[in-house]
Amino acid sequence: MAVPRTPENKAAVADTVPLRSCIACCMTEKESTLLRPCRACNHDYCTECVLDMFITATHDSTRMPPRCCALLPIHTIIAELSDEEAAEYRAKVEEWITPVKTYCPSPTCSAFISDRLIPCDTPAKPAPLPPSIVSILQEVLPAIAASSSARFFRGEMDISELPGFTKVVKNPIDLTMIQDNISKYHSIKEVTADMRHLVSNAVDYNGVKHPVSHAARRLYAEYTDQLSAVTDRLIKYTAKEPAPKIFACPKCHVAICPSCKQIEHAGRPCDTRAAEEEAAMLERFGYKRCPRCNAGVKKMYGCSHIQCVCGGHWCYYCQRSTSECDGGCGEYSEGDDEEEEEEESEEDDESDEEEGGMDAVTSGRDVERVEGGQPAQSGNTGNSTHPPPAAAAAAPPPPPPERFVNLDAGPQRVWAEGDYDFGSEPGDEPFAQVWSCRHYFMTCEAPPADGINRGNLDRMECNRCFERVIACKPAPLSGLPQHLLKMKKRRKAGSRPKGMLLPAESSEILNEAAAAAAGSKEALECEICHIIVCSSCRNKYDAEDDAD
């Protein structure tokens, strides 16, 4: 028999419904304002706990990002953050999320530099080879030979048959003779000398005011004009390479080379010796690089799960994310540990032998000096300021050059049994790590209108570039305007009938239109790590995945 629903019964049922509470501090919705900030779960948090996560992550890189089962977007708590706190958080999260970080090379600065401020270091195209003398003459001489001023000098008639020509001109020459000898010229200077000789022959035989002499001078002028045009093009081949692009540190404004990320070096080749020495030292001492931030890491003892100061969780042996490591690397982990301990023991033995050998040499010198009757003088003798010759000869040699010392050397048992604090063991990370995620981006859908506070959705922004983005709900196909239905041409038809849009595609088209109408970019969300990005940053992630 059904019980009638009276006001008393409704109140009793309401009293039995458990109150929502903060998963961190257990405060109920009656005691504090609750949020549901995580897009991967239904966990509730109070405003104070979410705000504390964001503020703490700003000052502690190991707590970055603020997270539950996925990272928490800033729009969930933006109303509680001041403008200064929000700007500081964005700067820190950009540093955290950047895969290859760049820092100012100035020792007094070392500020993080965003990728957005670094110009693309595209390799310059190789300059074409400069033209040869033959190719220049093959371009210039036919051009002047076709001129009307050259009609008297093309070799169409034998000028030596002119009356009295050989008596006046000792070395006859014409354009045909110059063109036939192109391959014999070693410089443009030789060609120019022959052109001047052609003009002087015409003037000597015909006189200064004769029309042929005027034609010869015009021909020489046309020759120099053609040669000047070719010379202007040669400047492209002989000009210096454009200066490489440089960028400035946003904090100290020092000029930085985009290739080596060191202080600008005025056209000199990039100096990579410091990086090479660092890599050699890390390899020698058995360090490994963090796959996330590239920092040198040494496992002192314990399991292979490493938590770097950058927040990355990875396996020490295969150097992959803990979410990707299948545990197969554990088969050779013990062997690697034993090999490392043997190498470290050998290094310790070698250093002990070197110290012992140096002590023996030093003690031997002391014995010889004492037996030679030259004890050490502790003070000045008389007024002499110079040591006796024997004492000068017995002076110890200069110390050997300083060597790098591995302060982390020693068997793992020494570190495990010693009174050293290496921090707590890294815990299991419940959220997908962004740095190792193979992102699969889909349209970011707005949450349902169920009355639960999920932050200010109107201030949703890209987690990488912080551009404003908008999340939209999917819409039925029938609700699309006709001008949007025409956008189907951008999609691949596949096997569906021509002119039909899939529901997911209709949603994506509508979201793009809604975002454009709102003056924001469409929000895209990774289905694995739940990072929210704009379309431009999605393309950057795709390019990085393709590069890997």
XYZ file of C-alpha atoms in Angstrom:
548
model
C 0.000 0.000 0.000
C 1.491 3.325 -1.056
C 2.077 5.934 1.618
C 0.586 9.317 0.708
C 3.154 12.105 0.219
C 2.326 14.602 2.923
C 4.433 17.642 3.942
C 5.561 15.711 6.984
C 6.750 12.771 4.852
C 8.618 15.100 2.490
C 10.436 16.737 5.406
C 11.386 13.331 6.773
C 12.802 12.258 3.414
C 14.759 15.529 3.127
C 16.302 14.953 6.538
C 17.592 11.532 5.471
C 19.354 12.828 2.289
C 23.077 13.155 3.097
C 24.546 16.602 2.750
C 27.258 17.215 0.200
C 30.605 17.789 1.864
C 34.137 18.820 0.918
C 36.245 15.761 0.172
C 39.300 17.499 1.655
C 38.115 19.111 4.898
C 34.632 17.496 5.248
C 32.812 20.819 5.594
C 29.201 20.478 4.462
C 27.264 22.639 2.070
C 25.566 24.264 5.050
C 28.905 25.415 6.436
C 30.631 26.551 3.262
C 30.113 27.152 -0.443
C 30.880 23.948 -2.338
C 32.349 23.608 -5.821
C 32.647 20.702 -8.210
C 35.836 21.806 -10.002
C 37.065 18.527 -11.514
C 35.794 17.571 -14.959
C 36.746 13.916 -14.451
C 34.750 13.140 -11.287
C 31.907 14.307 -9.039
C 34.004 15.185 -5.989
C 32.951 18.306 -4.109
C 35.330 20.835 -2.562
C 34.768 23.909 -0.479
C 35.895 27.237 -1.877
C 38.619 27.577 0.752
C 40.257 24.244 -0.158
C 40.239 24.948 -3.894
C 41.668 28.415 -3.312
C 44.383 26.941 -1.088
C 45.314 24.423 -3.818
C 45.818 27.211 -6.362
C 47.779 29.486 -4.029
C 49.986 26.621 -2.798
C 50.700 25.392 -6.340
C 51.813 28.897 -7.287
C 54.623 28.769 -4.714
C 55.427 25.024 -4.712
C 56.219 23.372 -8.048
C 55.649 19.892 -6.598
C 52.000 20.844 -5.964
C 51.460 21.969 -9.547
C 48.907 21.651 -10.999
C 45.951 21.960 -8.627
C 44.301 18.622 -9.178
C 41.740 16.050 -8.176
C 41.255 13.248 -10.702
C 42.337 15.764 -13.358
C 43.867 19.218 -13.244
C 41.486 21.925 -12.078
C 40.866 24.769 -14.559
C 41.285 28.293 -13.277
C 37.738 29.368 -14.141
C 36.465 27.250 -11.246
C 38.044 29.603 -8.679
C 38.715 32.755 -10.712
C 36.100 34.689 -8.729
C 38.104 34.182 -5.518
C 41.518 35.086 -6.965
C 42.789 38.640 -7.153
C 44.173 39.891 -10.459
C 47.724 39.606 -9.083
C 47.158 36.053 -7.829
C 45.605 34.993 -11.137
C 48.495 36.490 -13.132
C 51.072 34.820 -10.884
C 49.306 31.474 -11.206
C 49.148 31.730 -15.000
C 52.878 32.460 -15.132
C 53.663 29.427 -12.975
C 51.321 27.052 -14.785
C 52.762 28.146 -18.141
C 56.240 27.318 -16.854
C 54.972 23.968 -15.577
C 53.163 22.992 -18.766
C 55.912 24.047 -21.220
C 57.614 20.820 -22.409
C 61.040 22.335 -23.201
C 61.674 25.183 -20.803
C 63.886 28.204 -21.479
C 65.407 30.295 -18.710
C 67.362 33.535 -18.884
C 71.091 32.709 -19.187
C 72.082 35.677 -17.022
C 73.206 34.286 -13.625
C 71.582 37.203 -11.816
C 68.181 36.648 -13.464
C 67.333 33.042 -14.537
C 63.710 34.026 -15.198
C 61.478 31.639 -17.135
C 60.873 32.722 -20.736
C 57.677 31.670 -22.459
C 57.812 30.002 -25.865
C 55.531 32.777 -27.087
C 58.428 35.238 -26.725
C 61.024 33.144 -28.573
C 61.266 33.628 -32.361
C 61.250 30.543 -34.520
C 64.813 29.538 -35.351
C 64.210 28.421 -38.924
C 67.356 27.394 -40.801
C 68.324 29.838 -43.517
C 68.031 28.688 -47.093
C 71.412 28.016 -48.675
C 72.470 30.902 -50.905
C 72.748 30.044 -54.605
C 76.215 29.960 -56.108
C 77.370 33.285 -57.584
C 77.354 33.442 -61.386
C 80.588 32.872 -63.275
C 82.265 35.409 -65.578
C 81.171 33.398 -68.600
C 77.516 33.488 -67.543
C 77.721 37.251 -66.974
C 79.226 37.871 -70.418
C 76.698 35.538 -72.022
C 74.011 37.815 -70.628
C 75.624 41.210 -71.284
C 77.223 40.831 -74.735
C 74.166 39.545 -76.671
C 72.132 42.400 -75.177
C 74.479 45.120 -76.465
C 75.042 43.293 -79.777
C 71.310 43.629 -80.470
C 71.494 47.406 -79.958
C 71.308 49.762 -82.929
C 74.613 51.301 -81.819
C 76.360 47.999 -82.522
C 75.575 47.835 -86.238
C 79.088 49.036 -87.162
C 80.850 46.619 -84.791
C 79.178 43.210 -85.261
C 81.832 41.921 -87.653
C 79.456 41.800 -90.612
C 82.208 43.343 -92.742
C 85.980 42.973 -92.645
C 87.113 46.271 -91.120
C 90.712 45.570 -92.107
C 89.699 46.129 -95.762
C 88.730 49.751 -95.094
C 91.090 52.224 -96.822
C 94.081 52.995 -94.597
C 92.544 51.197 -91.588
C 95.545 48.973 -90.832
C 97.866 51.981 -90.954
C 95.905 53.790 -88.215
C 94.650 50.827 -86.122
C 97.308 48.400 -84.985
C 94.939 45.940 -83.174
C 91.548 45.567 -84.902
C 88.670 44.257 -82.723
C 84.853 43.974 -82.940
C 81.966 42.517 -80.899
C 82.068 39.181 -82.687
C 85.715 38.713 -81.753
C 84.915 39.545 -78.095
C 81.989 37.094 -78.022
C 84.075 34.346 -79.583
C 86.675 34.712 -76.810
C 84.273 34.660 -73.834
C 85.822 31.531 -72.337
C 89.320 33.082 -72.437
C 88.513 36.057 -70.218
C 89.592 35.780 -66.582
C 87.950 38.962 -65.319
C 85.435 41.630 -66.278
C 88.334 44.077 -66.299
C 89.791 42.354 -69.378
C 86.458 42.571 -71.227
C 86.085 46.247 -70.326
C 89.586 46.929 -71.661
C 88.647 45.373 -75.025
C 85.439 47.434 -75.168
C 87.446 50.611 -74.580
C 89.903 49.505 -77.285
C 86.966 49.095 -79.692
C 85.903 52.713 -78.997
C 89.438 54.109 -79.354
C 89.856 52.290 -82.709
C 86.678 53.923 -84.035
C 87.755 57.390 -82.869
C 91.317 57.015 -84.183
C 90.159 55.970 -87.657
C 87.014 58.131 -88.069
C 87.694 61.143 -85.874
C 85.985 62.328 -82.716
C 82.881 63.823 -84.384
C 82.202 61.040 -86.883
C 78.830 59.195 -86.475
C 80.646 55.858 -86.102
C 82.649 57.304 -83.209
C 79.399 58.498 -81.565
C 77.918 55.013 -82.045
C 80.997 53.447 -80.438
C 80.667 55.684 -77.376
C 76.923 54.896 -77.083
C 77.726 51.192 -77.348
C 80.229 51.443 -74.496
C 77.656 53.312 -72.377
C 75.111 50.539 -72.999
C 77.754 47.986 -72.030
C 78.345 49.703 -68.676
C 74.566 49.947 -68.065
C 74.110 46.224 -68.668
C 77.094 45.455 -66.467
C 75.685 47.632 -63.662
C 72.378 45.763 -63.764
C 74.184 42.452 -63.374
C 76.344 43.888 -60.575
C 73.237 44.924 -58.634
C 72.008 41.361 -58.747
C 75.419 40.129 -57.593
C 74.969 42.051 -54.344
C 72.471 39.390 -53.282
C 75.195 36.784 -53.524
C 77.967 38.788 -51.881
C 75.888 40.452 -49.140
C 76.352 39.161 -45.617
C 73.811 36.779 -44.159
C 71.082 38.600 -42.216
C 71.783 38.877 -38.531
C 70.164 36.041 -36.570
C 66.989 36.863 -34.725
C 67.485 37.558 -31.060
C 64.994 38.017 -28.275
C 65.090 39.779 -24.934
C 64.512 38.401 -21.475
C 61.182 39.860 -20.292
C 62.668 40.550 -16.850
C 66.275 41.774 -17.262
C 66.078 42.521 -21.034
C 69.388 40.839 -21.872
C 69.687 39.789 -25.541
C 69.495 36.004 -26.049
C 70.380 33.787 -29.016
C 67.368 31.661 -30.056
C 69.576 28.750 -31.155
C 71.682 28.048 -28.068
C 69.544 30.029 -25.560
C 72.707 31.735 -24.293
C 73.556 35.439 -24.166
C 73.745 36.886 -27.690
C 77.232 36.397 -29.150
C 77.384 38.869 -32.080
C 77.486 36.453 -35.004
C 79.986 34.056 -33.451
C 79.144 30.335 -33.554
C 77.096 29.011 -30.646
C 79.292 27.691 -27.831
C 77.956 24.283 -26.751
C 80.922 23.252 -24.628
C 79.138 23.813 -21.312
C 76.191 21.631 -22.342
C 78.521 18.919 -23.638
C 80.566 18.951 -20.418
C 77.392 18.709 -18.354
C 76.130 15.750 -20.391
C 79.497 13.994 -20.062
C 79.575 14.551 -16.298
C 76.029 13.202 -15.834
C 76.890 10.118 -17.868
C 80.123 9.577 -15.946
C 78.440 9.797 -12.549
C 75.448 7.664 -13.599
C 72.747 10.324 -13.535
C 69.644 10.173 -15.701
C 67.595 12.940 -17.249
C 64.047 13.595 -16.137
C 61.929 12.984 -19.266
C 59.754 15.951 -18.353
C 62.142 18.776 -17.384
C 65.507 17.277 -18.483
C 67.055 17.785 -15.036
C 69.735 15.384 -13.806
C 68.369 12.827 -11.319
C 70.168 10.198 -9.223
C 68.269 7.346 -7.552
C 69.889 6.903 -4.159
C 67.966 3.760 -3.189
C 64.473 2.301 -3.251
C 62.121 1.428 -6.079
C 62.189 2.823 -9.580
C 59.265 5.244 -9.079
C 60.747 8.746 -9.277
C 58.946 11.981 -8.484
C 60.978 14.892 -9.829
C 60.826 18.391 -8.392
C 58.984 19.402 -11.576
C 56.094 17.134 -10.567
C 56.735 14.420 -13.137
C 56.297 10.794 -12.065
C 58.423 8.385 -14.091
C 60.304 5.095 -13.984
C 64.031 5.416 -13.319
C 64.966 2.480 -15.539
C 62.900 2.980 -18.703
C 62.497 6.760 -18.160
C 58.855 6.695 -19.152
C 55.852 8.044 -17.315
C 54.578 5.771 -14.539
C 51.288 5.604 -16.435
C 53.129 4.170 -19.462
C 55.640 1.858 -17.758
C 54.303 -1.703 -17.781
C 56.762 -2.930 -15.149
C 58.821 -4.978 -17.597
C 61.866 -2.863 -16.874
C 61.960 -4.414 -13.377
C 63.591 -7.515 -14.854
C 66.892 -5.689 -15.248
C 66.524 -3.147 -12.442
C 68.381 -5.232 -9.857
C 71.239 -5.886 -12.260
C 71.529 -2.177 -12.980
C 71.614 -1.396 -9.276
C 74.386 -3.928 -8.677
C 76.372 -2.569 -11.621
C 75.989 0.977 -10.306
C 77.176 -0.107 -6.858
C 80.228 -1.840 -8.361
C 81.115 1.249 -10.401
C 80.704 3.494 -7.373
C 82.877 1.160 -5.271
C 85.563 1.208 -7.962
C 85.485 5.007 -7.996
C 85.896 5.060 -4.212
C 88.821 2.605 -4.409
C 90.504 4.665 -7.115
C 90.158 7.852 -5.098
C 91.557 6.100 -1.990
C 94.526 4.792 -3.972
C 95.224 8.239 -5.380
C 95.092 9.787 -1.912
C 97.351 7.053 -0.509
C 99.841 7.447 -3.337
C 99.944 11.212 -2.851
C 100.545 10.748 0.891
C 103.417 8.333 0.177
C 105.039 10.762 -2.221
C 104.654 13.607 0.238
C 106.070 11.579 3.140
C 109.006 10.463 0.955
C 109.829 14.085 0.212
C 109.720 14.853 3.920
C 112.162 12.015 4.697
C 114.596 13.084 2.007
C 114.454 16.674 3.148
C 115.159 15.744 6.748
C 117.979 13.349 5.833
C 119.508 16.040 3.637
C 120.020 18.189 6.712
C 117.540 20.927 5.683
C 114.901 21.094 8.400
C 111.940 23.401 7.877
C 112.494 26.995 8.964
C 109.630 28.440 10.964
C 110.895 32.010 11.011
C 113.233 34.486 9.318
C 116.994 34.023 9.873
C 118.892 37.251 9.982
C 117.793 39.960 7.583
C 117.463 37.689 4.526
C 114.065 37.661 2.822
C 114.879 34.814 0.404
C 114.871 31.092 1.352
C 118.085 29.119 0.970
C 118.511 27.311 -2.372
C 117.942 23.862 -0.862
C 114.666 24.929 0.714
C 113.460 26.419 -2.564
C 114.278 23.195 -4.393
C 112.344 21.163 -1.829
C 109.120 23.243 -2.222
C 106.086 21.031 -3.055
C 104.758 21.121 -6.626
C 101.555 23.029 -7.399
C 98.353 21.123 -6.588
C 96.790 19.077 -9.400
C 93.881 20.642 -11.294
C 90.568 20.456 -9.484
C 88.336 17.559 -10.540
C 84.582 17.138 -10.328
C 83.630 15.192 -7.216
C 80.585 12.927 -7.186
C 78.969 13.741 -3.854
C 76.306 11.072 -4.455
C 78.783 8.207 -4.885
C 78.560 5.147 -2.694
C 76.556 1.912 -2.520
C 72.793 2.242 -2.146
C 72.888 0.514 1.255
C 74.960 3.409 2.614
C 72.251 5.899 1.710
C 69.417 3.601 2.787
C 70.945 2.931 6.214
C 72.212 6.463 6.795
C 70.398 9.281 8.523
C 69.425 11.140 5.353
C 66.102 12.710 4.455
C 65.254 12.302 0.774
C 61.595 13.158 1.303
C 58.577 10.897 1.395
C 57.950 8.115 -1.071
C 56.092 9.317 -4.181
C 52.436 8.408 -3.944
C 50.285 6.932 -6.661
C 49.047 9.735 -8.862
C 45.289 9.337 -9.486
C 45.186 11.914 -12.268
C 46.525 11.501 -15.794
C 49.796 13.351 -16.233
C 49.574 16.067 -18.844
C 53.245 15.955 -19.882
C 53.134 12.306 -20.984
C 49.561 12.226 -22.287
C 48.930 11.370 -25.930
C 46.155 13.908 -26.176
C 42.849 13.092 -27.844
C 40.955 16.365 -28.122
C 37.207 16.623 -28.509
C 34.774 19.501 -28.251
C 34.506 20.679 -24.645
C 30.876 20.425 -23.614
C 29.349 22.651 -20.962
C 28.157 20.816 -17.825
C 24.439 20.188 -17.337
C 22.307 22.852 -15.690
C 21.826 20.909 -12.444
C 22.361 23.756 -10.000
C 25.853 22.605 -8.953
C 28.511 25.317 -8.812
C 31.327 24.554 -11.287
C 32.859 28.001 -11.374
C 32.449 30.857 -13.815
C 32.063 29.106 -17.178
C 32.031 32.480 -18.935
C 35.695 32.901 -17.942
C 36.917 29.533 -19.185
C 40.369 29.857 -20.771
C 42.996 27.793 -22.573
C 45.335 26.052 -20.132
C 48.342 26.756 -22.364
C 47.992 30.279 -23.797
C 45.173 31.589 -21.521
C 43.048 32.818 -24.411
C 39.336 32.955 -23.593
C 37.499 29.858 -24.849
C 33.872 28.815 -24.784
C 32.304 25.412 -24.142
C 29.067 24.607 -25.911
C 26.400 21.986 -25.655
C 25.777 19.633 -28.582
C 22.779 20.559 -30.690
C 20.484 18.330 -32.760
C 21.007 18.314 -36.485
C 17.592 19.833 -37.126
C 18.541 22.916 -35.134
C 21.384 23.937 -37.431
C 20.879 26.941 -39.725
C 21.185 26.344 -43.440
C 24.435 28.346 -43.773
C 26.045 26.025 -41.199
C 24.810 22.922 -42.973
C 26.778 24.080 -46.024
C 29.954 23.840 -43.964
C 29.776 20.066 -44.366
C 32.129 20.462 -47.310
C 34.965 20.844 -44.821
C 34.288 17.383 -43.408
C 35.181 14.052 -44.909
C 32.066 12.334 -46.195
C 33.266 8.769 -45.564
C 30.586 6.156 -46.198
C 27.574 8.222 -45.122
C 25.168 9.614 -47.725
C 26.217 12.818 -49.389
C 24.942 15.905 -47.618
C 24.461 14.233 -44.216
C 26.300 15.400 -41.086
C 27.076 13.151 -38.157
C 25.759 14.383 -34.762
C 29.291 14.967 -33.444
C 30.124 17.026 -36.526
C 26.971 19.093 -36.228
C 27.893 19.832 -32.613
C 31.417 20.869 -33.602
C 30.135 23.180 -36.332
C 27.660 24.799 -33.959
C 30.326 25.214 -31.286
C 32.653 26.968 -33.733
C 29.856 29.316 -34.739
C 28.879 30.030 -31.127
C 32.487 30.682 -30.113
C 32.971 33.041 -33.054
C 29.788 34.898 -32.156
C 30.977 35.292 -28.553
C 34.389 36.615 -29.604
C 36.174 33.587 -28.130
C 37.785 30.457 -29.457
C 36.168 27.053 -29.287
C 37.143 25.062 -26.195
C 38.669 21.626 -26.808
C 39.167 19.051 -24.056
C 41.461 16.028 -23.949
C 39.407 12.954 -23.099
C 42.379 11.438 -21.231
C 43.919 14.198 -19.076
C 41.032 16.713 -19.407
C 43.258 19.661 -20.261
C 41.293 22.455 -21.959
C 42.926 24.244 -24.900
C 42.078 26.420 -27.869
C 42.380 25.251 -31.464
C 45.799 26.916 -31.916
C 47.307 25.123 -28.920
C 45.687 21.867 -30.033
C 47.677 22.184 -33.251
C 50.870 22.716 -31.226
C 50.208 19.562 -29.213
C 49.549 17.612 -32.410
C 52.847 18.848 -33.864
C 54.728 17.845 -30.688
C 53.172 14.369 -30.742
C 54.116 13.954 -34.409
C 57.696 15.024 -33.601
C 57.934 12.346 -30.898
